[in-house]
Amino acid sequence: MIYVKSEEEIAALRTACAVVRDCLKFVGERIRAGMTTKEVDDMVHGFIKASGAIPSCLGYCGYPAATCVSVNEVVVHGIPGDRVIKEGDIVSVDLCAEKNGFIGDAARTFCIGEVSPERKKLVKVTEECFFKGIEGLKEGTRLYDIGYRVQKHAEENGFSVIRAYTGHGIGREMHEDPSVPNFGRKGTGVRLQAGTVLCIEPMIAEGDFRVEVLSDNWTAVTRDRKSAAHYENTVVVREDGVEILTL
Ligand code: MF3
Ligand code: CO
């Protein structure tokens, strides 16, 4: 069941999303080769706490950190640890913050120093996929039109769309209905109502879209170990378009 939000609820979401947005900017200005993924997590955790917010990922279904830090072949849910970030890596940082009872969620993939043209293109196309996904999105749009547009752009660029994970609704809970796949058939799915809040999060692979979860039960890697990228924002569906809360 999709919970359509009131303007008061959206105002609270906006506050939570501003913390996420500012935190990602903070991380983007500091992440560099030589850092461990745990150091990235410490930075995020400190920032969220200093903002008077709660890191919602920590403890979510037993998840052990504030941040998901996913390097190269890691698609999503990379548990921060002692992996050292190297020049040429692409590192996705995904985080949630709760404020006033509402949760914001966003992710960016950062290029560390000089990266290969292929990785650079992957990161760029993944970000573009988000913007393609929201193109024309407004009250009345069919849900799977989002995924249709994301998939089209990814595949036109020779990449593939991760199927095992999707975007989602968000509000008081991190994951609410509906599930928002990054693939789909045009003109299908429910018609979205104004006030629906969605996390739209293309996860795009350089090679095959199949993933495998490592023995820590979280870290999802591509089976072919080629790179993947992730870009996510929390958005509100409006009568005449979308409001992006985490940009
Ligand atoms: N932020 C992720 C999402 O986009 C969720 C991370 S899973 C968690 O849905 F366990 F880390 F919370
Ligand atoms: Co999300």
mmCIF file of C-alpha atoms and ligand atoms in Angstrom:
data_model
loop_
_atom_site.group_PDB
_atom_site.id
_atom_site.type_symbol
_atom_site.label_atom_id
_atom_site.label_comp_id
_atom_site.label_asym_id
_atom_site.label_seq_id
_atom_site.Cartn_x
_atom_site.Cartn_y
_atom_site.Cartn_z
ATOM 1 C CA MET A 1 0.000 0.000 0.000
ATOM 2 C CA ILE A 2 1.417 3.363 -1.062
ATOM 3 C CA TYR A 3 1.268 6.081 1.622
ATOM 4 C CA VAL A 4 0.731 9.438 -0.038
ATOM 5 C CA LYS A 5 2.337 12.154 2.114
ATOM 6 C CA SER A 6 0.820 15.387 3.394
ATOM 7 C CA GLU A 7 2.687 18.697 3.005
ATOM 8 C CA GLU A 8 3.694 18.505 6.707
ATOM 9 C CA GLU A 9 5.143 15.060 6.174
ATOM 10 C CA ILE A 10 6.956 16.246 3.066
ATOM 11 C CA ALA A 11 8.399 19.159 5.050
ATOM 12 C CA ALA A 12 9.836 16.696 7.587
ATOM 13 C CA LEU A 13 11.208 14.554 4.755
ATOM 14 C CA ARG A 14 12.807 17.648 3.257
ATOM 15 C CA THR A 15 14.725 18.226 6.501
ATOM 16 C CA ALA A 16 15.970 14.628 6.623
ATOM 17 C CA CYS A 17 16.890 14.744 2.929
ATOM 18 C CA ALA A 18 18.870 17.972 3.418
ATOM 19 C CA VAL A 19 21.111 16.130 5.901
ATOM 20 C CA VAL A 20 21.674 13.335 3.368
ATOM 21 C CA ARG A 21 22.412 15.822 0.582
ATOM 22 C CA ASP A 22 24.856 17.832 2.698
ATOM 23 C CA CYS A 23 26.522 14.670 3.972
ATOM 24 C CA LEU A 24 27.124 13.379 0.431
ATOM 25 C CA LYS A 25 28.614 16.735 -0.523
ATOM 26 C CA PHE A 26 30.849 16.606 2.557
ATOM 27 C CA VAL A 27 31.999 13.084 1.659
ATOM 28 C CA GLY A 28 32.520 13.992 -2.005
ATOM 29 C CA GLU A 29 34.903 16.770 -0.994
ATOM 30 C CA ARG A 30 36.949 14.472 1.253
ATOM 31 C CA ILE A 31 36.969 10.940 -0.151
ATOM 32 C CA ARG A 32 40.384 10.069 -1.611
ATOM 33 C CA ALA A 33 42.812 7.262 -2.404
ATOM 34 C CA GLY A 34 44.422 5.784 0.714
ATOM 35 C CA MET A 35 41.299 5.938 2.868
ATOM 36 C CA THR A 36 39.610 2.770 4.019
ATOM 37 C CA THR A 37 35.885 2.296 3.457
ATOM 38 C CA LYS A 38 35.557 2.306 7.270
ATOM 39 C CA GLU A 39 37.029 5.812 7.353
ATOM 40 C CA VAL A 40 34.342 6.906 4.887
ATOM 41 C CA ASP A 41 31.708 5.413 7.176
ATOM 42 C CA ASP A 42 33.168 7.204 10.236
ATOM 43 C CA MET A 43 32.968 10.479 8.330
ATOM 44 C CA VAL A 44 29.306 9.878 7.431
ATOM 45 C CA HIS A 45 28.362 8.691 10.903
ATOM 46 C CA GLY A 46 29.976 11.762 12.495
ATOM 47 C CA PHE A 47 28.279 14.113 10.057
ATOM 48 C CA ILE A 48 24.812 12.625 10.580
ATOM 49 C CA LYS A 49 25.134 12.723 14.362
ATOM 50 C CA ALA A 50 26.424 16.307 14.304
ATOM 51 C CA SER A 51 23.338 17.202 12.217
ATOM 52 C CA GLY A 52 21.068 15.911 14.971
ATOM 53 C CA ALA A 53 19.913 13.060 12.749
ATOM 54 C CA ILE A 54 19.937 9.268 13.094
ATOM 55 C CA PRO A 55 21.849 7.001 10.683
ATOM 56 C CA SER A 56 18.950 4.740 9.687
ATOM 57 C CA CYS A 57 21.072 2.070 8.003
ATOM 58 C CA LEU A 58 22.864 1.228 11.261
ATOM 59 C CA GLY A 59 21.021 -1.751 12.708
ATOM 60 C CA TYR A 60 18.554 -1.976 9.815
ATOM 61 C CA CYS A 61 17.934 -5.737 9.467
ATOM 62 C CA GLY A 62 21.195 -6.128 11.384
ATOM 63 C CA TYR A 63 23.264 -3.969 8.999
ATOM 64 C CA PRO A 64 26.442 -3.078 10.923
ATOM 65 C CA ALA A 65 27.268 0.455 9.670
ATOM 66 C CA ALA A 66 25.859 3.898 8.914
ATOM 67 C CA THR A 67 26.852 3.784 5.258
ATOM 68 C CA CYS A 68 27.033 1.384 2.350
ATOM 69 C CA VAL A 69 30.401 1.900 0.640
ATOM 70 C CA SER A 70 30.575 -0.089 -2.589
ATOM 71 C CA VAL A 71 33.838 -0.156 -4.548
ATOM 72 C CA ASN A 72 34.067 -1.155 -8.259
ATOM 73 C CA GLU A 73 32.581 -4.686 -8.539
ATOM 74 C CA VAL A 74 30.497 -4.130 -5.400
ATOM 75 C CA VAL A 75 27.037 -3.127 -6.609
ATOM 76 C CA VAL A 76 25.392 -2.165 -3.317
ATOM 77 C CA HIS A 77 25.479 -2.845 0.442
ATOM 78 C CA GLY A 78 29.281 -2.824 0.711
ATOM 79 C CA ILE A 79 29.979 -3.103 4.439
ATOM 80 C CA PRO A 80 32.644 -0.551 5.388
ATOM 81 C CA GLY A 81 35.857 -2.194 6.530
ATOM 82 C CA ASP A 82 39.573 -2.258 5.880
ATOM 83 C CA ARG A 83 39.437 -2.158 2.063
ATOM 84 C CA VAL A 84 41.686 0.677 0.967
ATOM 85 C CA ILE A 85 40.305 2.984 -1.737
ATOM 86 C CA LYS A 86 42.733 3.281 -4.654
ATOM 87 C CA GLU A 87 43.295 5.755 -7.462
ATOM 88 C CA GLY A 88 41.093 4.653 -10.387
ATOM 89 C CA ASP A 89 38.359 3.160 -8.190
ATOM 90 C CA ILE A 90 34.734 4.130 -8.388
ATOM 91 C CA VAL A 91 33.125 4.228 -4.951
ATOM 92 C CA SER A 92 29.424 4.439 -4.330
ATOM 93 C CA VAL A 93 28.322 5.909 -1.028
ATOM 94 C CA ASP A 94 24.712 5.241 -0.044
ATOM 95 C CA LEU A 95 23.242 6.601 3.154
ATOM 96 C CA CYS A 96 20.020 7.299 5.007
ATOM 97 C CA ALA A 97 19.321 9.837 7.746
ATOM 98 C CA GLU A 98 16.261 10.169 9.941
ATOM 99 C CA LYS A 99 15.030 13.461 11.310
ATOM 100 C CA ASN A 100 11.642 14.266 12.877
ATOM 101 C CA GLY A 101 10.596 10.668 12.291
ATOM 102 C CA PHE A 102 11.197 10.725 8.539
ATOM 103 C CA ILE A 103 13.997 9.200 6.493
ATOM 104 C CA GLY A 104 15.942 10.552 3.525
ATOM 105 C CA ASP A 105 17.984 8.270 1.254
ATOM 106 C CA ALA A 106 20.484 9.005 -1.519
ATOM 107 C CA ALA A 107 23.623 7.646 -3.147
ATOM 108 C CA ARG A 108 26.425 8.919 -5.342
ATOM 109 C CA THR A 109 29.286 7.174 -7.098
ATOM 110 C CA PHE A 110 32.579 9.024 -6.770
ATOM 111 C CA CYS A 111 35.527 8.687 -9.157
ATOM 112 C CA ILE A 112 38.819 8.485 -7.266
ATOM 113 C CA GLY A 113 41.521 10.395 -9.146
ATOM 114 C CA GLU A 114 42.029 9.318 -12.742
ATOM 115 C CA VAL A 115 39.624 6.498 -13.634
ATOM 116 C CA SER A 116 39.413 4.541 -16.891
ATOM 117 C CA PRO A 117 37.229 6.002 -19.663
ATOM 118 C CA GLU A 118 34.903 3.000 -19.329
ATOM 119 C CA ARG A 119 34.344 3.564 -15.600
ATOM 120 C CA LYS A 120 33.959 7.288 -16.117
ATOM 121 C CA LYS A 121 31.285 6.606 -18.722
ATOM 122 C CA LEU A 122 29.531 4.119 -16.406
ATOM 123 C CA VAL A 123 29.318 6.689 -13.606
ATOM 124 C CA LYS A 124 28.065 9.381 -15.986
ATOM 125 C CA VAL A 125 25.463 7.142 -17.640
ATOM 126 C CA THR A 126 24.194 5.910 -14.245
ATOM 127 C CA GLU A 127 23.584 9.501 -13.152
ATOM 128 C CA GLU A 128 21.924 10.252 -16.497
ATOM 129 C CA CYS A 129 19.707 7.188 -15.997
ATOM 130 C CA PHE A 130 18.222 8.806 -12.899
ATOM 131 C CA PHE A 131 17.403 11.978 -14.837
ATOM 132 C CA LYS A 132 15.976 9.962 -17.741
ATOM 133 C CA GLY A 133 13.901 8.047 -15.186
ATOM 134 C CA ILE A 134 12.247 11.190 -13.842
ATOM 135 C CA GLU A 135 11.740 12.764 -17.280
ATOM 136 C CA GLY A 136 8.046 13.527 -17.619
ATOM 137 C CA LEU A 137 7.334 12.035 -14.200
ATOM 138 C CA LYS A 138 4.339 13.688 -12.544
ATOM 139 C CA GLU A 139 0.961 12.871 -11.078
ATOM 140 C CA GLY A 140 -0.680 10.170 -13.185
ATOM 141 C CA THR A 141 2.547 8.721 -14.629
ATOM 142 C CA ARG A 142 2.649 4.941 -14.639
ATOM 143 C CA LEU A 143 5.169 3.471 -12.220
ATOM 144 C CA TYR A 144 7.055 1.241 -14.669
ATOM 145 C CA ASP A 145 7.605 4.103 -17.099
ATOM 146 C CA ILE A 146 10.433 5.119 -14.747
ATOM 147 C CA GLY A 147 12.251 1.803 -15.122
ATOM 148 C CA TYR A 148 11.528 1.678 -18.838
ATOM 149 C CA ARG A 149 13.381 4.970 -19.325
ATOM 150 C CA VAL A 150 16.262 3.994 -17.046
ATOM 151 C CA GLN A 151 16.744 0.669 -18.828
ATOM 152 C CA LYS A 152 16.551 2.212 -22.281
ATOM 153 C CA HIS A 153 19.287 4.720 -21.504
ATOM 154 C CA ALA A 154 21.543 2.146 -19.817
ATOM 155 C CA GLU A 155 21.224 -0.395 -22.627
ATOM 156 C CA GLU A 156 21.627 2.197 -25.382
ATOM 157 C CA ASN A 157 25.003 2.901 -23.816
ATOM 158 C CA GLY A 158 25.994 -0.764 -23.736
ATOM 159 C CA PHE A 159 25.436 -1.280 -20.018
ATOM 160 C CA SER A 160 22.992 -3.482 -18.124
ATOM 161 C CA VAL A 161 20.468 -2.825 -15.371
ATOM 162 C CA ILE A 162 20.744 -4.630 -12.051
ATOM 163 C CA ARG A 163 17.523 -6.580 -11.510
ATOM 164 C CA ALA A 164 18.059 -7.940 -7.989
ATOM 165 C CA TYR A 165 17.636 -4.551 -6.264
ATOM 166 C CA THR A 166 15.142 -1.772 -6.872
ATOM 167 C CA GLY A 167 14.154 1.685 -5.721
ATOM 168 C CA HIS A 168 11.319 2.070 -3.242
ATOM 169 C CA GLY A 169 8.860 4.321 -1.479
ATOM 170 C CA ILE A 170 10.134 6.057 1.668
ATOM 171 C CA GLY A 171 8.748 7.965 4.629
ATOM 172 C CA ARG A 172 8.657 6.883 8.254
ATOM 173 C CA GLU A 173 10.101 3.600 6.992
ATOM 174 C CA MET A 174 13.208 3.282 4.837
ATOM 175 C CA HIS A 175 11.469 0.907 2.469
ATOM 176 C CA GLU A 176 7.814 1.486 1.707
ATOM 177 C CA ASP A 177 5.682 0.543 -1.267
ATOM 178 C CA PRO A 178 5.980 0.713 -4.176
ATOM 179 C CA SER A 179 9.062 -1.119 -5.353
ATOM 180 C CA VAL A 180 10.610 0.929 -8.191
ATOM 181 C CA PRO A 181 12.471 -1.341 -10.620
ATOM 182 C CA ASN A 182 15.052 0.082 -12.990
ATOM 183 C CA PHE A 183 13.556 -1.903 -15.853
ATOM 184 C CA GLY A 184 10.035 -2.312 -17.093
ATOM 185 C CA ARG A 185 7.433 -2.115 -19.779
ATOM 186 C CA LYS A 186 6.243 1.291 -20.906
ATOM 187 C CA GLY A 187 2.678 2.213 -19.936
ATOM 188 C CA THR A 188 2.379 -0.336 -17.119
ATOM 189 C CA GLY A 189 2.183 -0.186 -13.344
ATOM 190 C CA VAL A 190 0.044 1.959 -11.053
ATOM 191 C CA ARG A 191 -0.628 5.592 -11.806
ATOM 192 C CA LEU A 192 1.376 7.613 -9.277
ATOM 193 C CA GLN A 193 -0.462 10.132 -7.147
ATOM 194 C CA ALA A 194 0.839 13.570 -6.194
ATOM 195 C CA GLY A 195 2.521 13.369 -2.769
ATOM 196 C CA THR A 196 4.053 9.949 -3.411
ATOM 197 C CA VAL A 197 7.683 9.900 -2.237
ATOM 198 C CA LEU A 198 10.076 7.606 -4.091
ATOM 199 C CA CYS A 199 13.728 6.676 -3.995
ATOM 200 C CA ILE A 200 14.767 6.296 -7.607
ATOM 201 C CA GLU A 201 18.108 4.563 -7.733
ATOM 202 C CA PRO A 202 19.593 3.215 -10.939
ATOM 203 C CA MET A 203 22.200 0.512 -10.281
ATOM 204 C CA ILE A 204 23.986 -0.061 -13.587
ATOM 205 C CA ALA A 205 26.568 -2.666 -14.522
ATOM 206 C CA GLU A 206 29.370 -2.459 -17.042
ATOM 207 C CA GLY A 207 28.892 -6.140 -17.934
ATOM 208 C CA ASP A 208 26.330 -8.736 -16.893
ATOM 209 C CA PHE A 209 23.560 -7.688 -14.495
ATOM 210 C CA ARG A 210 23.678 -10.806 -12.343
ATOM 211 C CA VAL A 211 24.854 -10.353 -8.773
ATOM 212 C CA GLU A 212 26.014 -12.578 -5.963
ATOM 213 C CA VAL A 213 25.954 -11.806 -2.243
ATOM 214 C CA LEU A 214 29.177 -12.463 -0.324
ATOM 215 C CA SER A 215 29.386 -14.556 2.859
ATOM 216 C CA ASP A 216 28.830 -11.464 5.043
ATOM 217 C CA ASN A 217 25.220 -11.722 3.756
ATOM 218 C CA TRP A 218 25.200 -8.088 2.572
ATOM 219 C CA THR A 219 27.922 -7.182 0.085
ATOM 220 C CA ALA A 220 26.439 -7.625 -3.401
ATOM 221 C CA VAL A 221 29.015 -8.009 -6.185
ATOM 222 C CA THR A 222 28.626 -8.531 -9.918
ATOM 223 C CA ARG A 223 29.121 -12.191 -10.814
ATOM 224 C CA ASP A 224 31.506 -11.226 -13.602
ATOM 225 C CA ARG A 225 33.331 -8.870 -11.172
ATOM 226 C CA LYS A 226 33.055 -5.996 -13.628
ATOM 227 C CA SER A 227 32.197 -2.583 -12.201
ATOM 228 C CA ALA A 228 28.795 -1.226 -11.257
ATOM 229 C CA ALA A 229 27.620 2.243 -10.299
ATOM 230 C CA HIS A 230 24.721 3.607 -8.244
ATOM 231 C CA TYR A 231 22.986 6.990 -8.172
ATOM 232 C CA GLU A 232 19.960 7.718 -6.008
ATOM 233 C CA ASN A 233 17.709 10.572 -4.948
ATOM 234 C CA THR A 234 14.545 10.853 -2.887
ATOM 235 C CA VAL A 235 11.837 12.606 -4.940
ATOM 236 C CA VAL A 236 8.255 13.768 -4.429
ATOM 237 C CA VAL A 237 5.759 13.275 -7.255
ATOM 238 C CA ARG A 238 3.951 16.572 -7.836
ATOM 239 C CA GLU A 239 1.003 17.604 -10.012
ATOM 240 C CA ASP A 240 3.325 19.079 -12.610
ATOM 241 C CA GLY A 241 6.617 17.252 -12.141
ATOM 242 C CA VAL A 242 8.916 16.086 -9.363
ATOM 243 C CA GLU A 243 10.647 17.765 -6.453
ATOM 244 C CA ILE A 244 14.075 16.251 -5.808
ATOM 245 C CA LEU A 245 14.689 16.400 -2.059
ATOM 246 C CA THR A 246 18.316 15.222 -1.951
ATOM 247 C CA LEU A 247 19.863 17.523 -4.567
HETATM 248 N N1 MF3 B 1 20.128 3.017 1.364
HETATM 249 C C1 MF3 B 1 19.770 1.724 0.843
HETATM 250 C C2 MF3 B 1 18.629 1.848 -0.124
HETATM 251 O O1 MF3 B 1 18.744 2.571 -1.035
HETATM 252 C C3 MF3 B 1 19.473 0.752 1.898
HETATM 253 C C4 MF3 B 1 20.667 0.263 2.527
HETATM 254 S S1 MF3 B 1 20.405 -1.234 3.257
HETATM 255 C C5 MF3 B 1 20.952 -0.973 4.806
HETATM 256 O O2 MF3 B 1 17.599 1.247 -0.027
HETATM 257 F F1 MF3 B 1 20.907 -2.085 5.448
HETATM 258 F F2 MF3 B 1 22.126 -0.464 4.772
HETATM 259 F F3 MF3 B 1 20.174 -0.108 5.397
HETATM 260 CO CO CO B 2 17.216 3.574 -1.433
#
